XYZ file of C-alpha atoms in Angstrom:
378
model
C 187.877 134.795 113.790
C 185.975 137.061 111.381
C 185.427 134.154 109.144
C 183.775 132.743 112.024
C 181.454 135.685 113.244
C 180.329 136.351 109.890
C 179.110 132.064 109.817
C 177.649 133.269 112.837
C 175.711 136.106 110.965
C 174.319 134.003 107.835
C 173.030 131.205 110.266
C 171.179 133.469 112.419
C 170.075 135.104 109.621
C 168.735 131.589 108.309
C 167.158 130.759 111.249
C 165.181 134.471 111.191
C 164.354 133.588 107.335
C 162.623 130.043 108.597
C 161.148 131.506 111.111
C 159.118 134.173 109.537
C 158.325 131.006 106.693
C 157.127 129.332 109.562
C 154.626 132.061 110.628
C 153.422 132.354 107.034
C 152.825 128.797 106.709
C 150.822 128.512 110.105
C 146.779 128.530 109.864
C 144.743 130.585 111.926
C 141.234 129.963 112.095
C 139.108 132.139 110.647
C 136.327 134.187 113.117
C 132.873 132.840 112.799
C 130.312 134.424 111.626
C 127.487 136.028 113.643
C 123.984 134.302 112.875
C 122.433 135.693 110.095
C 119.102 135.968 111.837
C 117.685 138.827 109.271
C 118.253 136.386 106.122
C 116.077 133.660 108.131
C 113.566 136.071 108.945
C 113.630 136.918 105.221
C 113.334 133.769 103.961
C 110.692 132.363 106.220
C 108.184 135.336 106.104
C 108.202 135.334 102.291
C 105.208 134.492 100.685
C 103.234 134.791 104.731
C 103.036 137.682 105.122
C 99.530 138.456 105.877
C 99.916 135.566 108.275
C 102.174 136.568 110.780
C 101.253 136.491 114.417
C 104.288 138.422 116.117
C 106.314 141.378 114.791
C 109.827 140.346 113.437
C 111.694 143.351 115.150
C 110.575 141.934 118.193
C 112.273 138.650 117.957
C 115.079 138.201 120.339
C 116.732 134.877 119.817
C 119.851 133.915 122.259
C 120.632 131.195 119.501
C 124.196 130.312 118.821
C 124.007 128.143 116.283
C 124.230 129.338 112.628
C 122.862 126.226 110.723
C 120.798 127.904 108.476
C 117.904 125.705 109.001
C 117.721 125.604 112.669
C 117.653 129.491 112.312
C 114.618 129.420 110.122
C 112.980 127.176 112.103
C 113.206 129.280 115.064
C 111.854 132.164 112.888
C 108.752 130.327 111.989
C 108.210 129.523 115.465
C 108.153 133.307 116.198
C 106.605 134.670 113.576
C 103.856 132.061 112.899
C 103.533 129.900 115.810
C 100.664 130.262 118.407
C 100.658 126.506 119.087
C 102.745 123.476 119.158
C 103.829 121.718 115.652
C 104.046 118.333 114.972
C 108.054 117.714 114.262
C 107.475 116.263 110.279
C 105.946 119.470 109.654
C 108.785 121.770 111.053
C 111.020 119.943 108.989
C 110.270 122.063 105.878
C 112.024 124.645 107.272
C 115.376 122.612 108.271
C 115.431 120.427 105.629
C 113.861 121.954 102.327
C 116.208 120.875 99.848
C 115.001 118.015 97.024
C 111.274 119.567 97.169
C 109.342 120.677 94.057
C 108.867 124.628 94.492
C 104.773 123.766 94.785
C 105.628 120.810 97.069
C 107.942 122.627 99.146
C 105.491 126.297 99.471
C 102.736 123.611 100.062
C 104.048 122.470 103.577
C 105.125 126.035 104.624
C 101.981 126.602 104.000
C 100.083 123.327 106.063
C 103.036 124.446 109.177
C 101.991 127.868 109.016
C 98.060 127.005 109.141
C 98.264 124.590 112.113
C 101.015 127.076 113.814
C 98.181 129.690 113.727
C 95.832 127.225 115.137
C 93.694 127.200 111.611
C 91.704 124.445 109.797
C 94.553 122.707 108.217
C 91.501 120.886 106.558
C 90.414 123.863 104.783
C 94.185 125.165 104.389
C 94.216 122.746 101.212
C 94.528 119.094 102.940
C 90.970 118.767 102.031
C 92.014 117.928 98.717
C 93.461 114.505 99.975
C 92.431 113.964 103.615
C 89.162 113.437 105.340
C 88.819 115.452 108.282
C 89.795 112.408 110.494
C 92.832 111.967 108.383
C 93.588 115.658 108.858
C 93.807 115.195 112.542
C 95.880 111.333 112.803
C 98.043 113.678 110.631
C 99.035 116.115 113.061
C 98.633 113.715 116.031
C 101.581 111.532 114.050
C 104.429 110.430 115.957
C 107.562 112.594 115.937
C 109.736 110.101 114.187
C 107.782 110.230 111.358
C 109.033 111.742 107.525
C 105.725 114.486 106.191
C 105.057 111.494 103.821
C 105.075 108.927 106.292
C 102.521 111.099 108.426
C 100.246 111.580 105.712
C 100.230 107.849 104.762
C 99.919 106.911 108.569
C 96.617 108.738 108.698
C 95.161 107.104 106.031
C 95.983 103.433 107.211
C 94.851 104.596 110.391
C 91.569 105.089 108.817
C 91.631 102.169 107.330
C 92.957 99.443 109.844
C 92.557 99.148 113.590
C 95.940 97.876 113.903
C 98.092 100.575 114.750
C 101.631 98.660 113.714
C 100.320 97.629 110.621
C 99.113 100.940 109.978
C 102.784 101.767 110.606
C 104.366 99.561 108.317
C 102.015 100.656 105.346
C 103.294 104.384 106.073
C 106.952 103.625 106.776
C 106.565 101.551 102.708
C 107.315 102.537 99.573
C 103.584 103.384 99.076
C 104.772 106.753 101.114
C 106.581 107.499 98.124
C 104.267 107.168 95.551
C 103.148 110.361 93.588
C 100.249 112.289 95.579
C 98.607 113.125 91.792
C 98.255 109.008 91.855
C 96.365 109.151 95.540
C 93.371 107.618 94.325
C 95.154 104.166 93.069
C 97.536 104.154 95.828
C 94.605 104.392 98.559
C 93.237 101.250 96.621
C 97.053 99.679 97.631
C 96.949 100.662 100.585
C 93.301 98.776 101.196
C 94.349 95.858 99.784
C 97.420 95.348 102.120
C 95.308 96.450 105.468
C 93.286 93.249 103.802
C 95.802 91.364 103.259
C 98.477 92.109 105.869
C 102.234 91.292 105.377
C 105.588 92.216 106.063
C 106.859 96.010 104.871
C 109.959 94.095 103.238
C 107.634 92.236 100.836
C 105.167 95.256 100.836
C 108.208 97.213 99.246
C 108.842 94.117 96.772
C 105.261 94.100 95.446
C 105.272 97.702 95.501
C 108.214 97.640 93.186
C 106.080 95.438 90.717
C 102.547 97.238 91.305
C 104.769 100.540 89.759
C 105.713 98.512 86.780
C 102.649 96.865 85.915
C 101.141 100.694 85.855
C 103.931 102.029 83.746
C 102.801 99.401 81.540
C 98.857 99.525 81.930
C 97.680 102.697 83.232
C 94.506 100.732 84.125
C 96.078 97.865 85.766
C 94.266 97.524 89.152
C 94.335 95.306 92.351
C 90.579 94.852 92.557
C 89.822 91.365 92.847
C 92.998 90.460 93.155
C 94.130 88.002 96.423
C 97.642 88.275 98.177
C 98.617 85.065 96.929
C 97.767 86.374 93.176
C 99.808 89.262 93.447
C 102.804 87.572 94.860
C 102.746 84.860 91.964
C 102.688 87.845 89.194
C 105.624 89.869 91.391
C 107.822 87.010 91.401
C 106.991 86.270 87.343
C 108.242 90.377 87.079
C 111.478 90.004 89.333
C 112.446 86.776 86.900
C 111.417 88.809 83.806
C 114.264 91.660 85.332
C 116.459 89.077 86.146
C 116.281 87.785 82.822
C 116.959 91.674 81.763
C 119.930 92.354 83.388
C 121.267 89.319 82.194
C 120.689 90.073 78.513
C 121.958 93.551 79.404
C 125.314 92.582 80.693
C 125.832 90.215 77.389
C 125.222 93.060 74.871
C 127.680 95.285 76.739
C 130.020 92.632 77.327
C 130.111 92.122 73.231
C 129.089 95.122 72.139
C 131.858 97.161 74.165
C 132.325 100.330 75.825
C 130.094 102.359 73.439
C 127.126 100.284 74.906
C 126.748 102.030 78.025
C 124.366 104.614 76.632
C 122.608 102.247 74.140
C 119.560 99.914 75.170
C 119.118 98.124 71.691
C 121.224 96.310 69.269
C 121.391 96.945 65.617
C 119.014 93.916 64.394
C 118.611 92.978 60.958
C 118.256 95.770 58.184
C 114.663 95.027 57.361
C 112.064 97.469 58.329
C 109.289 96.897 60.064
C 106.171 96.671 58.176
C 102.239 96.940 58.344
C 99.130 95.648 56.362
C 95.570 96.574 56.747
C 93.118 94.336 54.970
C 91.150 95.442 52.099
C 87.024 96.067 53.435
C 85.703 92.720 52.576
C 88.742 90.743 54.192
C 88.761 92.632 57.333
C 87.591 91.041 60.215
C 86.911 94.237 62.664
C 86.856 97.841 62.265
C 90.406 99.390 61.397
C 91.857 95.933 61.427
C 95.709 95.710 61.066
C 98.906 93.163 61.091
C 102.100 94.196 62.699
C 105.274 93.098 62.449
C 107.772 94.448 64.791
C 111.469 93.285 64.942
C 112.276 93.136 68.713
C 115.953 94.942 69.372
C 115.687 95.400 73.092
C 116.103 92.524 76.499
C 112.972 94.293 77.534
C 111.214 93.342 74.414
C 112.496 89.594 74.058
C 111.165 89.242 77.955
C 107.965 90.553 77.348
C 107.323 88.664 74.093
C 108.354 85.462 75.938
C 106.029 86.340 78.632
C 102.986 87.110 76.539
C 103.863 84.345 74.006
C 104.382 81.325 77.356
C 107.676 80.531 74.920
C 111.761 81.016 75.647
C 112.471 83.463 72.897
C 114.473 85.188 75.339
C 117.308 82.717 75.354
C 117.808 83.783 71.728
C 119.048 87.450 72.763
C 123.001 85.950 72.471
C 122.115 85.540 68.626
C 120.417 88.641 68.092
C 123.276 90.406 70.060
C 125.921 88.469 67.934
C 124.304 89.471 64.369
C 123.429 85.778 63.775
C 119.484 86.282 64.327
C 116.253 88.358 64.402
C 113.198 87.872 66.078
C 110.212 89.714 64.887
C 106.634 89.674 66.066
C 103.744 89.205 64.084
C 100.867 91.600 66.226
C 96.657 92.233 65.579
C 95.378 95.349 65.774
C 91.621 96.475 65.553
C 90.836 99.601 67.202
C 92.142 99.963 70.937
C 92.610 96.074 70.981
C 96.019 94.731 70.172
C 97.096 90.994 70.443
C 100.255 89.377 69.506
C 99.937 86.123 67.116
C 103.335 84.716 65.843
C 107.260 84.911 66.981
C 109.455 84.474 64.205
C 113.330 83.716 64.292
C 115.261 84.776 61.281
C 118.841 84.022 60.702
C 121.069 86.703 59.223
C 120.113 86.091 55.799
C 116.420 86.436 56.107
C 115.051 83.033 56.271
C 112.594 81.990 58.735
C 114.461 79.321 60.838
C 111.394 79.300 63.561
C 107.431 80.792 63.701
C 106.036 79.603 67.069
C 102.436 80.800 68.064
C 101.345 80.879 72.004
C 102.392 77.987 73.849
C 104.742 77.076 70.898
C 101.770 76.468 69.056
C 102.307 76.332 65.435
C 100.939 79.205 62.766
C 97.008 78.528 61.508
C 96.266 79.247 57.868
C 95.061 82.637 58.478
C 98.280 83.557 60.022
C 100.309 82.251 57.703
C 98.481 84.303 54.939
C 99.622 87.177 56.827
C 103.254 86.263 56.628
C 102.881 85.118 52.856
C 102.489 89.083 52.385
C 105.115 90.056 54.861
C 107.250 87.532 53.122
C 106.970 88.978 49.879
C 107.427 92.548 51.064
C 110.158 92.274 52.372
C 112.399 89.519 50.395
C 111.957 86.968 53.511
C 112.188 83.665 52.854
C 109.562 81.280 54.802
């Protein structure tokens, strides 16, 4: 009997001990915090202060939300607003993250001006807009990014049809640098000339950026649709050809290759000659020769040089080849002459001009002195 009263005891004390385990292990949710409408208030006035239309103290918002953004966008709206604002530029104040500082204080500072009901023209947007851009800008539809407004004015100025107009805003050309305006005003002309799709707006975009990378004074001036396309596609093979190179020097090369973009090459330096006064044929006159260590540079000679020295990369990768360039330079002008295959013991297996054209006698002067310089055998 007393055996059994005291089992009695230690499971009820058990069952107390699990309990109160229980209670510690259960989750209560937490209270939410009150809208921190000061902090928005804070936020949005800084730097406008001499611009404010209504007192803060006086604001009495029955918000309950406490996304951060929607409360500084309800600030703004008090503090600034006098009239209606187009949507894309509210959305600095809800979605301000990923902005340059300058970028970011320069919208606050284009929502505050048309809040007030001031010139947004001479707010600053005269610096890129006509004053008929300034107003398709804030007559934009509300679906519509800041830079897909801005770039929708500007085709709207520059075609009559509104959908096109649309697609040139809703392209890539929206997200082109506004420091490059100028050139990318000259892109957007070209394809309110030349309409097409925004899917193949995007892809000639794509090689438009590249060919300035390249060329800072590559242009589209004179150039047709059908032009463009052909020298887009020749770039998109060039990549391809790239990122196949790419994936066979990491493939052989290993998992140290990740952060490299050349392979070792031969051991021979490059190496430069300028001729003597009387032998020169221009001003500053000089020969080149540049060992190419790099898919980008193999598809570029190839390119340039209308020859398939690209298809050599698996040697050069390997250690079983180099390919060097023989280049001209006088003054700003630069032109490439020769593409020469080595094998790994410095003999010239291959020298192929343009076209596969062979080397002329003047050339091959030029690598006489190369040759010597640097042990090569021709």
């Amino acid at each position: 009997m007393a055996r059994s009263q005291l089992k009695q005891r230690r499971d009820a004390e058990r069952q107390r001990i699990e309990a109160y385990e229980a209670t510690l292990r259960r989750v209560f949710a937490a209270p939410r915090p009150a809208p921190d409408f000061e902090n928005a208030i804070d936020e949005v006035k800084r730097g406008f202060v001499n611009d404010i239309v209504r007192p803060s103290h006086e604001w009495r918002p029955k918000l309950k939300t406490r996304d951060p953004g929607r409360l500084r966008l309800a600030a703004a709206r008090h503090l600034f607003a006098r009239y209606a604002v187009p949507a894309h530029l509210e959305r600095i104040w809800i979605e301000p993250g990923g902005l340059d500082p300058a970028e970011a204080m320069l919208r606050r500072r284009w929502y505050v001006a048309a809040a007030r009901g001031d010139s947004l023209y001479k707010a600053g947007a005269s610096e890129w807009l006509s004053r008929k851009e300034v107003h398709a800008f804030l007559r934009a539809r509300g679906d519509l990014r800041f830079e897909e407004a801005f770039w929708l004015a500007i085709a709207q100025g520059i075609s009559e049809d509104p959908m096109l107009a649309l697609r040139i805003a809703r392209s890539r050309i929206a997200a082109t640098p506004r420091a490059e305006l100028g050139f990318w005003r000259e892109a957007a002309c070209f394809f309110c000339a030349h309409p097409t799709s925004r899917e193949e707006i995007d892809d000639l975009c794509d090689y438009i950026v590249a060919a300035r990378e390249r060329d800072r004074r590559f242009s589209l001036k004179g150039r047709t649709l059908a032009s463009l396309r052909r020298l887009s596609a020749e770039w998109h093979r060039d990549m391809a050809a790239v990122a196949r190179i790419e994936a066979m020097r990491r493939r052989l090369a290993g998992p140290q290759a990740a952060s490299e973009t050349r392979w070792a090459g031969s051991r021979l330096q490059n190496w430069s000659w300028q001729p003597p006064g009387k032998e020169a044929r221009a001003r500053r006159e000089e020969f080149v020769m540049v060992q190419l260590t790099s898919a980008e540079d193999l598809v570029a000679e190839s390119r340039a040089m209308h020859h398939c020295v690209w298809t050599y990369a698996g040697k050069c990768i390997a250690g079983q080849a180099s390919i060097w360039s023989l280049r001209r330079k006088a003054g700003k002008d630069a032109s490439r002459l020769l593409t020469v295959e080595l094998d790994r013991d410095d003999r010239a297996v291959q020298i192929r001009g343009f076209g596969n054209r062979l080397a002329s006698a003047d050339e091959t002067k030029v690598l006489d002195r190369w040759a010597q310089a640097r042990g090569v055998s021709l």
